Coordinates of N, CA, C and O in Angstrom, one line a residue:
M30 N -28.7 -3.8 -2.9 CA -27.3 -3.7 -2.9 C -26.8 -3.7 -1.4 O -27.4 -3.0 -0.6
I31 N -25.8 -4.4 -1.2 CA -25.2 -4.4 0.2 C -24.4 -3.1 0.4 O -23.6 -2.7 -0.4
P32 N -24.7 -2.4 1.5 CA -24.0 -1.1 1.7 C -22.6 -1.4 2.0 O -22.2 -2.3 2.7
V33 N -21.7 -0.5 1.6 CA -20.2 -0.6 1.8 C -19.7 0.6 2.6 O -20.2 1.7 2.4
F34 N -18.8 0.3 3.5 CA -18.1 1.3 4.2 C -16.7 1.1 4.0 O -16.1 0.1 4.3
D35 N -16.0 2.2 3.4 CA -14.6 2.1 3.1 C -13.7 2.5 4.3 O -13.9 3.6 4.9
G36 N -12.8 1.6 4.7 CA -12.0 1.8 5.9 C -10.9 2.8 5.8 O -10.3 3.2 6.8
H37 N -10.7 3.3 4.5 CA -9.6 4.4 4.4 C -9.6 4.7 2.9 O -9.5 3.9 2.0
N38 N -9.6 6.0 2.6 CA -9.3 6.5 1.3 C -8.6 7.8 1.3 O -8.6 8.5 2.3
D39 N -7.9 8.1 0.3 CA -7.1 9.4 0.1 C -7.7 10.3 -0.9 O -7.0 11.2 -1.5
A40 N -9.0 10.2 -1.1 CA -9.7 11.0 -2.1 C -9.5 12.5 -2.0 O -9.4 13.3 -2.9
L41 N -9.4 13.0 -0.7 CA -9.3 14.5 -0.5 C -7.9 15.0 -0.9 O -7.8 16.2 -1.1
T42 N -6.9 14.1 -0.9 CA -5.5 14.6 -1.1 C -5.0 14.3 -2.5 O -3.9 14.6 -2.8
R43 N -5.9 13.7 -3.3 CA -5.5 13.3 -4.7 C -5.7 14.5 -5.6 O -6.5 15.4 -5.4
E44 N -4.9 14.5 -6.7 CA -5.1 15.4 -7.8 C -6.6 15.4 -8.3 O -7.2 14.3 -8.3
G45 N -7.1 16.5 -8.7 CA -8.5 16.5 -9.1 C -9.5 16.5 -8.0 O -10.7 16.1 -8.2
D46 N -9.1 16.9 -6.8 CA -10.0 16.9 -5.7 C -11.3 17.8 -6.0 O -12.3 17.5 -5.5
A47 N -11.1 18.8 -6.8 CA -12.3 19.6 -7.2 C -13.3 18.8 -7.9 O -14.5 19.2 -8.0
D48 N -12.9 17.7 -8.6 CA -13.9 16.9 -9.3 C -14.5 15.8 -8.5 O -15.2 14.9 -9.1
L49 N -14.2 15.7 -7.2 CA -14.7 14.7 -6.4 C -16.2 14.6 -6.4 O -16.8 13.5 -6.4
A50 N -16.9 15.7 -6.4 CA -18.4 15.7 -6.4 C -19.0 15.2 -7.7 O -19.9 14.4 -7.7
G51 N -18.4 15.6 -8.9 CA -19.0 15.3 -10.1 C -18.4 14.2 -10.9 O -19.0 13.7 -11.9
G52 N -17.3 13.7 -10.4 CA -16.6 12.6 -11.1 C -15.3 13.1 -11.7 O -15.3 14.2 -12.1
R53 N -14.4 12.2 -11.8 CA -13.1 12.6 -12.3 C -12.5 11.5 -13.1 O -12.8 10.3 -12.9
E54 N -11.7 11.9 -14.1 CA -11.0 10.9 -14.9 C -10.0 10.1 -14.0 O -9.3 10.7 -13.2
G55 N -10.0 8.8 -14.3 CA -9.1 8.0 -13.4 C -9.4 8.2 -12.0 O -10.5 8.2 -11.6
G56 N -8.3 8.4 -11.2 CA -8.6 8.8 -9.8 C -8.8 7.6 -8.9 O -8.9 6.5 -9.3
H57 N -9.0 8.0 -7.7 CA -9.0 7.1 -6.6 C -10.5 6.8 -6.2 O -10.8 5.6 -6.0
L58 N -11.3 7.8 -6.2 CA -12.6 7.7 -5.7 C -13.3 9.0 -6.0 O -12.7 10.1 -6.0
D59 N -14.6 8.9 -6.3 CA -15.4 10.1 -6.4 C -16.8 9.8 -6.0 O -17.2 8.6 -5.8
L60 N -17.7 10.8 -5.7 CA -19.0 10.6 -5.2 C -19.9 9.8 -6.2 O -20.6 8.9 -5.8
P61 N -19.9 10.1 -7.5 CA -20.7 9.2 -8.4 C -20.3 7.7 -8.3 O -21.1 6.9 -8.3
R62 N -19.0 7.4 -8.2 CA -18.6 6.0 -8.1 C -19.0 5.4 -6.8 O -19.3 4.3 -6.7
M63 N -19.0 6.3 -5.7 CA -19.5 5.8 -4.4 C -20.9 5.3 -4.5 O -21.3 4.3 -4.1
R64 N -21.8 6.2 -5.2 CA -23.2 5.9 -5.3 C -23.3 4.6 -6.1 O -24.1 3.7 -5.8
E65 N -22.6 4.5 -7.2 CA -22.7 3.4 -8.1 C -22.3 2.1 -7.5 O -22.9 1.0 -7.7
G66 N -21.3 2.1 -6.6 CA -20.8 0.9 -5.9 C -21.5 0.6 -4.6 O -21.1 -0.3 -4.0
G67 N -22.4 1.4 -4.2 CA -23.1 1.1 -3.0 C -22.3 1.6 -1.7 O -22.6 1.1 -0.6
M68 N -21.3 2.4 -1.9 CA -20.5 2.9 -0.8 C -21.3 3.9 -0.1 O -21.5 5.0 -0.6
R69 N -21.7 3.6 1.1 CA -22.5 4.6 1.9 C -21.7 5.4 2.9 O -22.2 6.3 3.5
G70 N -20.4 5.1 2.9 CA -19.6 6.0 3.8 C -18.1 5.5 3.7 O -17.8 4.5 3.1
G71 N -17.3 6.3 4.4 CA -15.9 5.9 4.4 C -15.1 6.8 5.3 O -15.5 7.9 5.7
I72 N -13.9 6.4 5.6 CA -12.9 7.2 6.3 C -12.1 8.0 5.3 O -11.4 7.4 4.5
F73 N -12.2 9.3 5.4 CA -11.5 10.2 4.5 C -10.2 10.7 5.2 O -10.3 11.5 6.1
A74 N -9.1 10.3 4.7 CA -7.8 10.7 5.3 C -7.3 12.0 4.9 O -7.4 12.4 3.7
V75 N -6.7 12.7 5.8 CA -6.0 14.0 5.6 C -4.6 13.8 6.1 O -4.4 13.3 7.2
F76 N -3.6 14.1 5.3 CA -2.2 14.0 5.8 C -1.4 15.2 5.2 O -1.8 15.8 4.3
T77 N -0.3 15.5 5.9 CA 0.5 16.6 5.4 C 1.7 16.0 4.7 O 2.5 15.2 5.2
P78 N 1.8 16.3 3.4 CA 3.0 15.8 2.6 C 4.3 16.4 3.2 O 4.3 17.5 3.7
T79 N 5.4 15.7 3.0 CA 6.6 16.3 3.4 C 7.0 17.3 2.4 O 7.0 17.1 1.2
P80 N 7.3 18.6 2.8 CA 7.6 19.6 1.9 C 8.8 19.2 1.0 O 9.8 18.6 1.4
G81 N 8.6 19.5 -0.3 CA 9.7 19.2 -1.3 C 9.6 17.8 -1.9 O 10.4 17.5 -2.8
E82 N 8.7 17.0 -1.4 CA 8.6 15.6 -1.9 C 7.3 15.5 -2.7 O 6.3 16.0 -2.3
E83 N 7.4 14.7 -3.7 CA 6.2 14.4 -4.5 C 5.4 13.3 -3.7 O 6.0 12.6 -2.9
A84 N 4.1 13.3 -3.9 CA 3.3 12.3 -3.2 C 3.7 10.9 -3.7 O 4.1 10.7 -4.8
G85 N 3.6 9.9 -2.8 CA 3.9 8.6 -3.2 C 5.1 8.1 -2.5 O 5.8 8.8 -1.7
F86 N 5.5 6.8 -2.8 CA 6.6 6.2 -2.1 C 7.8 6.1 -3.1 O 7.6 5.8 -4.2
D87 N 9.0 6.3 -2.6 CA 10.2 6.2 -3.3 C 10.9 5.0 -2.7 O 11.5 5.2 -1.6
L88 N 11.0 3.9 -3.4 CA 11.6 2.7 -2.8 C 13.1 2.6 -3.4 O 13.7 1.6 -3.4
S89 N 13.6 3.7 -3.8 CA 15.0 3.7 -4.4 C 16.0 4.2 -3.3 O 17.1 4.6 -3.7
G90 N 15.6 4.1 -2.1 CA 16.5 4.6 -1.0 C 17.7 3.8 -0.8 O 18.1 3.0 -1.7
D91 N 18.4 4.0 0.3 CA 19.6 3.2 0.6 C 19.4 1.7 0.6 O 18.5 1.3 1.3
K92 N 20.2 1.0 -0.1 CA 20.1 -0.5 0.0 C 21.1 -1.0 1.1 O 22.3 -0.8 1.0
E93 N 20.5 -1.7 2.0 CA 21.3 -2.2 3.1 C 21.9 -3.6 2.6 O 21.5 -4.1 1.6
D94 N 22.8 -4.1 3.4 CA 23.5 -5.3 3.1 C 22.5 -6.5 3.0 O 22.7 -7.5 2.3
D95 N 21.4 -6.4 3.7 CA 20.4 -7.5 3.7 C 19.5 -7.4 2.5 O 18.5 -8.2 2.4
G96 N 19.7 -6.5 1.5 CA 18.9 -6.4 0.3 C 17.6 -5.6 0.5 O 16.9 -5.5 -0.5
V97 N 17.4 -5.1 1.6 CA 16.1 -4.3 1.9 C 16.4 -2.8 1.5 O 17.4 -2.3 2.0
F98 N 15.5 -2.2 0.8 CA 15.6 -0.8 0.5 C 14.9 -0.1 1.7 O 13.8 -0.4 2.0
R99 N 15.6 0.9 2.2 CA 15.1 1.6 3.4 C 15.1 3.1 3.1 O 16.2 3.7 2.6
E100 N 14.1 3.8 3.4 CA 14.0 5.2 3.3 C 14.3 5.7 4.7 O 13.8 5.2 5.7
P101 N 15.0 6.8 4.8 CA 15.2 7.4 6.2 C 13.9 8.0 6.6 O 13.0 8.2 5.8
L102 N 13.8 8.2 7.9 CA 12.6 8.9 8.4 C 12.4 10.2 7.8 O 13.4 11.0 7.6
A103 N 11.2 10.6 7.4 CA 11.0 11.9 6.8 C 11.2 13.0 7.9 O 11.0 12.7 9.1
A104 N 11.6 14.2 7.6 CA 11.8 15.2 8.5 C 10.5 15.7 9.2 O 9.5 15.6 8.5
E105 N 10.6 16.1 10.4 CA 9.4 16.6 11.1 C 8.9 17.8 10.4 O 9.7 18.7 9.9
V106 N 7.6 18.0 10.2 CA 7.0 19.1 9.6 C 6.5 20.1 10.7 O 5.8 19.6 11.6
P107 N 6.8 21.4 10.7 CA 6.4 22.3 11.7 C 4.9 22.3 11.8 O 4.2 22.2 10.8
H108 N 4.4 22.4 13.1 CA 2.9 22.4 13.3 C 2.2 23.4 12.4 O 1.2 23.1 11.9
E109 N 2.8 24.6 12.3 CA 2.1 25.7 11.5 C 1.9 25.3 10.1 O 0.8 25.5 9.5
V110 N 2.9 24.6 9.5 CA 2.8 24.2 8.1 C 1.8 23.1 8.0 O 0.9 23.1 7.1
A111 N 1.8 22.1 8.9 CA 0.9 21.0 8.9 C -0.5 21.4 9.1 O -1.4 21.0 8.5
A112 N -0.7 22.3 10.1 CA -2.1 22.8 10.4 C -2.7 23.5 9.2 O -3.9 23.3 8.8
A113 N -1.9 24.3 8.5 CA -2.4 25.1 7.3 C -2.8 24.1 6.2 O -3.9 24.2 5.6
G114 N -1.9 23.1 5.9 CA -2.2 22.2 4.9 C -3.4 21.3 5.2 O -4.3 21.1 4.4
A115 N -3.4 20.7 6.4 CA -4.5 19.8 6.8 C -5.9 20.5 6.8 O -6.9 20.0 6.5
T116 N -5.8 21.8 7.3 CA -7.1 22.6 7.4 C -7.6 22.8 6.0 O -8.8 22.7 5.7
A117 N -6.8 23.1 5.0 CA -7.2 23.3 3.6 C -7.8 22.0 3.1 O -8.9 22.1 2.5
V118 N -7.2 20.9 3.3 CA -7.7 19.6 2.8 C -9.0 19.3 3.5 O -10.0 18.9 2.8
A119 N -9.1 19.4 4.8 CA -10.3 19.2 5.5 C -11.5 20.1 5.1 O -12.6 19.7 5.1
G120 N -11.1 21.3 4.6 CA -12.1 22.2 4.1 C -12.8 21.7 2.9 O -13.9 22.0 2.6
R121 N -12.1 20.8 2.1 CA -12.7 20.2 0.9 C -13.9 19.3 1.4 O -15.0 19.3 0.7
L122 N -13.7 18.6 2.5 CA -14.8 17.8 3.0 C -16.0 18.7 3.5 O -17.1 18.4 3.3
A123 N -15.6 19.8 4.2 CA -16.7 20.7 4.7 C -17.4 21.3 3.5 O -18.7 21.5 3.6
R124 N -16.8 21.6 2.4 CA -17.4 22.2 1.3 C -18.5 21.2 0.7 O -19.6 21.5 0.4
L125 N -18.1 19.9 0.6 CA -19.0 18.9 0.1 C -20.2 18.7 1.0 O -21.3 18.5 0.6
E126 N -20.0 18.9 2.3 CA -21.1 18.8 3.3 C -22.0 20.0 3.1 O -23.2 19.8 3.1
R127 N -21.5 21.2 3.0 CA -22.3 22.4 2.8 C -23.1 22.3 1.5 O -24.2 22.8 1.4
Q128 N -22.6 21.6 0.5 CA -23.3 21.4 -0.8 C -24.4 20.3 -0.7 O -25.1 20.0 -1.6
G129 N -24.4 19.6 0.5 CA -25.4 18.5 0.7 C -25.0 17.2 0.0 O -25.9 16.4 -0.2
L130 N -23.7 17.1 -0.4 CA -23.3 15.9 -1.2 C -22.8 14.8 -0.3 O -22.7 13.6 -0.7
L131 N -22.5 15.1 1.0 CA -22.2 14.1 2.0 C -22.4 14.7 3.3 O -22.6 15.8 3.5
T132 N -22.3 13.8 4.3 CA -22.4 14.2 5.7 C -21.2 13.8 6.5 O -20.7 12.7 6.4
V133 N -20.6 14.8 7.1 CA -19.4 14.5 7.9 C -19.9 13.9 9.2 O -20.8 14.5 9.9
A134 N -19.5 12.7 9.5 CA -19.9 12.0 10.7 C -19.5 12.7 12.0 O -18.3 12.8 12.2
R135 N -20.4 13.1 12.8 CA -20.2 13.7 14.1 C -20.8 12.9 15.2 O -20.5 13.0 16.4
A136 N -21.8 12.0 14.8 CA -22.5 11.2 15.8 C -23.0 9.9 15.1 O -23.1 9.9 13.9
I137 N -23.3 8.9 15.9 CA -23.7 7.6 15.4 C -25.0 7.8 14.5 O -25.1 7.0 13.5
G138 N -25.8 8.7 14.8 CA -27.0 8.9 14.0 C -26.7 9.3 12.5 O -27.5 9.0 11.6
D139 N -25.5 9.9 12.3 CA -25.1 10.2 10.9 C -24.9 9.0 10.1 O -25.2 8.9 8.9
F140 N -24.3 7.9 10.8 CA -24.1 6.6 10.1 C -25.5 6.0 9.9 O -25.7 5.5 8.8
D141 N -26.3 6.0 10.9 CA -27.7 5.4 10.7 C -28.4 6.0 9.5 O -29.0 5.3 8.7
A142 N -28.4 7.3 9.4 CA -29.1 8.0 8.3 C -28.5 7.6 7.0 O -29.3 7.4 6.0
A143 N -27.2 7.6 6.9 CA -26.6 7.2 5.6 C -26.9 5.8 5.2 O -27.0 5.5 4.0
F144 N -27.0 4.9 6.1 CA -27.2 3.5 5.8 C -28.7 3.1 5.7 O -29.0 2.1 5.1
A145 N -29.6 4.0 6.2 CA -31.0 3.7 6.2 C -31.6 3.9 4.8 O -32.5 3.2 4.4
A146 N -31.1 4.9 4.0 CA -31.7 5.2 2.7 C -30.7 5.4 1.7 O -29.7 6.2 1.9
E147 N -30.8 4.8 0.6 CA -29.8 4.9 -0.5 C -29.8 6.4 -1.0 O -28.8 6.8 -1.6
A148 N -30.9 7.1 -0.9 CA -30.9 8.5 -1.4 C -30.2 9.4 -0.4 O -29.9 10.6 -0.8
A149 N -29.9 9.0 0.8 CA -29.3 9.9 1.7 C -27.8 10.1 1.3 O -27.2 9.2 0.7
P150 N -27.2 11.3 1.6 CA -25.8 11.5 1.3 C -25.0 10.5 2.0 O -25.3 10.1 3.2
P151 N -23.8 10.1 1.4 CA -22.9 9.2 2.2 C -22.3 9.9 3.4 O -22.3 11.1 3.4
V152 N -21.8 9.1 4.3 CA -21.2 9.7 5.5 C -19.7 9.6 5.4 O -19.2 8.6 4.8
A153 N -19.0 10.6 5.9 CA -17.6 10.7 5.8 C -17.0 10.9 7.2 O -17.4 11.8 7.9
V154 N -16.0 10.0 7.6 CA -15.3 10.2 8.8 C -14.0 10.9 8.5 O -13.2 10.4 7.7
L155 N -13.8 12.0 9.1 CA -12.6 12.8 9.0 C -11.4 12.1 9.8 O -11.6 11.9 11.0
H156 N -10.3 11.8 9.1 CA -9.2 11.1 9.7 C -7.9 11.9 9.5 O -7.7 12.3 8.4
L157 N -7.1 12.1 10.5 CA -5.8 12.7 10.4 C -4.8 11.6 10.4 O -4.7 10.8 11.4
E158 N -3.9 11.5 9.4 CA -2.8 10.6 9.4 C -1.6 11.4 9.9 O -1.0 12.1 9.1
G159 N -1.3 11.2 11.1 CA -0.3 12.0 11.7 C -0.9 13.2 12.4 O -1.7 13.9 11.8
A160 N -0.5 13.5 13.6 CA -1.2 14.5 14.4 C -0.5 15.9 14.3 O -0.7 16.7 15.2
E161 N 0.4 16.1 13.3 CA 1.1 17.3 13.2 C 0.2 18.6 13.2 O 0.6 19.6 13.6
A162 N -1.0 18.4 12.7 CA -1.9 19.6 12.6 C -2.5 20.0 13.9 O -3.1 21.0 14.0
I163 N -2.3 19.1 14.9 CA -2.8 19.4 16.3 C -1.6 19.9 17.1 O -0.6 19.2 17.2
D164 N -1.7 21.0 17.7 CA -0.6 21.6 18.4 C -0.3 20.7 19.7 O -1.2 20.0 20.2
P165 N 0.9 20.7 20.1 CA 1.3 19.9 21.3 C 0.5 20.2 22.6 O 0.3 19.3 23.4
G166 N 0.0 21.4 22.7 CA -0.8 21.8 23.9 C -2.3 21.3 23.7 O -3.1 21.5 24.6
L167 N -2.6 20.7 22.6 CA -4.0 20.2 22.3 C -5.0 21.3 22.2 O -6.2 21.0 22.2
E168 N -4.6 22.6 22.0 CA -5.6 23.6 21.9 C -6.5 23.5 20.7 O -7.7 23.8 20.7
A169 N -5.9 23.0 19.6 CA -6.7 22.9 18.3 C -7.6 21.6 18.3 O -8.4 21.5 17.4
L170 N -7.4 20.7 19.3 CA -8.2 19.5 19.2 C -9.7 19.8 19.2 O -10.4 19.1 18.5
E171 N -10.2 20.7 20.0 CA -11.6 21.0 20.0 C -12.1 21.5 18.6 O -13.2 21.2 18.2
H172 N -11.2 22.3 17.9 CA -11.5 22.8 16.6 C -11.7 21.6 15.6 O -12.6 21.5 14.9
W173 N -10.7 20.7 15.7 CA -10.8 19.5 14.8 C -12.0 18.7 15.1 O -12.6 18.1 14.2
Y174 N -12.3 18.5 16.4 CA -13.4 17.7 16.8 C -14.7 18.3 16.2 O -15.6 17.7 15.7
A175 N -14.9 19.6 16.3 CA -16.0 20.3 15.8 C -16.1 20.2 14.3 O -17.2 20.1 13.7
A176 N -15.0 20.1 13.6 CA -14.9 20.0 12.2 C -15.3 18.5 11.8 O -15.4 18.3 10.6
G177 N -15.3 17.6 12.7 CA -15.7 16.2 12.4 C -14.6 15.2 12.6 O -14.8 14.0 12.3
L178 N -13.5 15.6 13.2 CA -12.4 14.6 13.4 C -12.9 13.5 14.3 O -13.2 13.8 15.5
R179 N -12.9 12.3 13.9 CA -13.3 11.2 14.7 C -12.3 10.0 14.7 O -12.5 9.0 15.3
S180 N -11.2 10.2 13.9 CA -10.2 9.2 13.7 C -8.9 9.9 13.6 O -8.7 10.8 12.9
L181 N -7.9 9.3 14.4 CA -6.6 10.0 14.4 C -5.5 8.9 14.5 O -5.5 8.1 15.4
G182 N -4.5 9.0 13.6 CA -3.3 8.2 13.7 C -2.2 9.2 14.2 O -1.9 10.1 13.5
P183 N -1.7 9.0 15.4 CA -0.8 9.9 16.0 C 0.4 10.2 15.1 O 0.9 11.4 15.0
V184 N 0.9 9.2 14.4 CA 2.0 9.4 13.5 C 1.8 8.7 12.2 O 0.9 7.8 12.1
W185 N 2.5 9.1 11.2 CA 2.5 8.4 9.9 C 3.9 8.0 9.6 O 4.4 7.0 10.1
S186 N 4.6 8.7 8.8 CA 6.0 8.3 8.4 C 7.1 9.2 8.9 O 8.2 9.1 8.5
R187 N 6.8 10.1 9.8 CA 7.8 11.0 10.4 C 7.4 11.3 11.8 O 6.3 11.2 12.3
P188 N 8.4 11.8 12.5 CA 8.2 12.2 13.9 C 7.4 13.4 14.0 O 7.3 14.3 13.1
N189 N 6.7 13.6 15.1 CA 6.0 14.8 15.5 C 6.0 15.0 17.0 O 6.7 14.2 17.7
A190 N 5.3 15.9 17.5 CA 5.4 16.2 18.9 C 4.8 15.1 19.8 O 5.1 15.0 21.0
F191 N 4.1 14.1 19.2 CA 3.4 13.1 19.9 C 4.1 11.7 19.9 O 3.9 10.9 20.8
A192 N 4.8 11.5 18.8 CA 5.4 10.1 18.6 C 6.4 10.2 17.4 O 6.6 11.2 16.8
T193 N 7.1 9.0 17.2 CA 8.0 8.9 16.1 C 7.4 7.9 15.1 O 6.9 6.9 15.4
G194 N 7.4 8.3 13.8 CA 6.9 7.4 12.7 C 7.9 6.3 12.4 O 8.9 6.2 13.0
V195 N 7.6 5.6 11.4 CA 8.4 4.5 10.9 C 8.8 4.8 9.5 O 8.0 5.2 8.7
Q196 N 10.1 4.5 9.2 CA 10.5 4.7 7.8 C 9.9 3.7 6.9 O 9.4 2.7 7.3
F197 N 9.8 4.1 5.6 CA 9.3 3.2 4.6 C 10.3 2.1 4.3 O 11.5 2.4 4.2
A198 N 9.9 0.9 4.2 CA 10.8 -0.2 3.9 C 10.1 -1.2 3.1 O 8.9 -1.5 3.4
F199 N 10.7 -1.9 2.2 CA 10.1 -2.9 1.4 C 11.2 -4.0 1.1 O 12.2 -3.6 0.5
P200 N 11.0 -5.2 1.4 CA 10.0 -5.7 2.4 C 10.4 -5.2 3.8 O 11.5 -4.8 4.0
S201 N 9.5 -5.4 4.7 CA 9.8 -4.8 6.0 C 9.6 -5.9 7.1 O 9.0 -6.9 6.9
S202 N 10.1 -5.5 8.2 CA 9.9 -6.3 9.4 C 9.5 -5.3 10.5 O 9.6 -4.1 10.3
P203 N 9.1 -5.8 11.6 CA 8.6 -4.9 12.7 C 9.7 -4.0 13.3 O 9.4 -3.1 13.9
D204 N 11.0 -4.4 13.1 CA 12.0 -3.7 13.7 C 12.9 -2.9 12.7 O 13.9 -3.4 12.3
I205 N 12.3 -1.8 12.2 CA 13.0 -1.0 11.2 C 13.4 0.4 11.6 O 13.7 1.2 10.8
G206 N 13.3 0.7 12.9 CA 13.7 2.0 13.3 C 13.1 2.3 14.7 O 12.5 1.5 15.3
P207 N 13.2 3.6 15.1 CA 12.7 4.0 16.4 C 11.2 4.1 16.5 O 10.7 4.3 17.6
G208 N 10.4 4.1 15.4 CA 9.0 4.4 15.5 C 8.2 3.3 16.1 O 8.7 2.2 16.3

């Protein structure tokens, strides 16, 4: 079987995350499906939902004269709220690693081991979608790095201390706001 590396998944943030190890009904991804599909690793995303909003996209926003539905930029989430939420979700990945069900990639050798033997646990790259969980002074960056953070998108759909996100739009063009 050809080994597969998934470039992005939201398995840690989906409902039923507790069933990620043993399999879950429906769902996005779980460890048994990874083994069955030859997936030896992937980028596991962590993001902070906007408080008060359900997960997912709402394309029923304001309709502009050009027929494009546009959502306004989501409000900035305070660092403390984002850090607490992202830490809890990243903890799900740490728990799976402690159970020996996967390896959080901290070095290239972790990839080599996961791809060398089908019996080896898959490798997971911890990714933050939006840097809200990292304080503006970057004091928490070392903590996140020790936890396995190896991929970071400075912004997602809302502004933070590092940059401005882009509003959701469908269909979209490159020029839809300040992000």
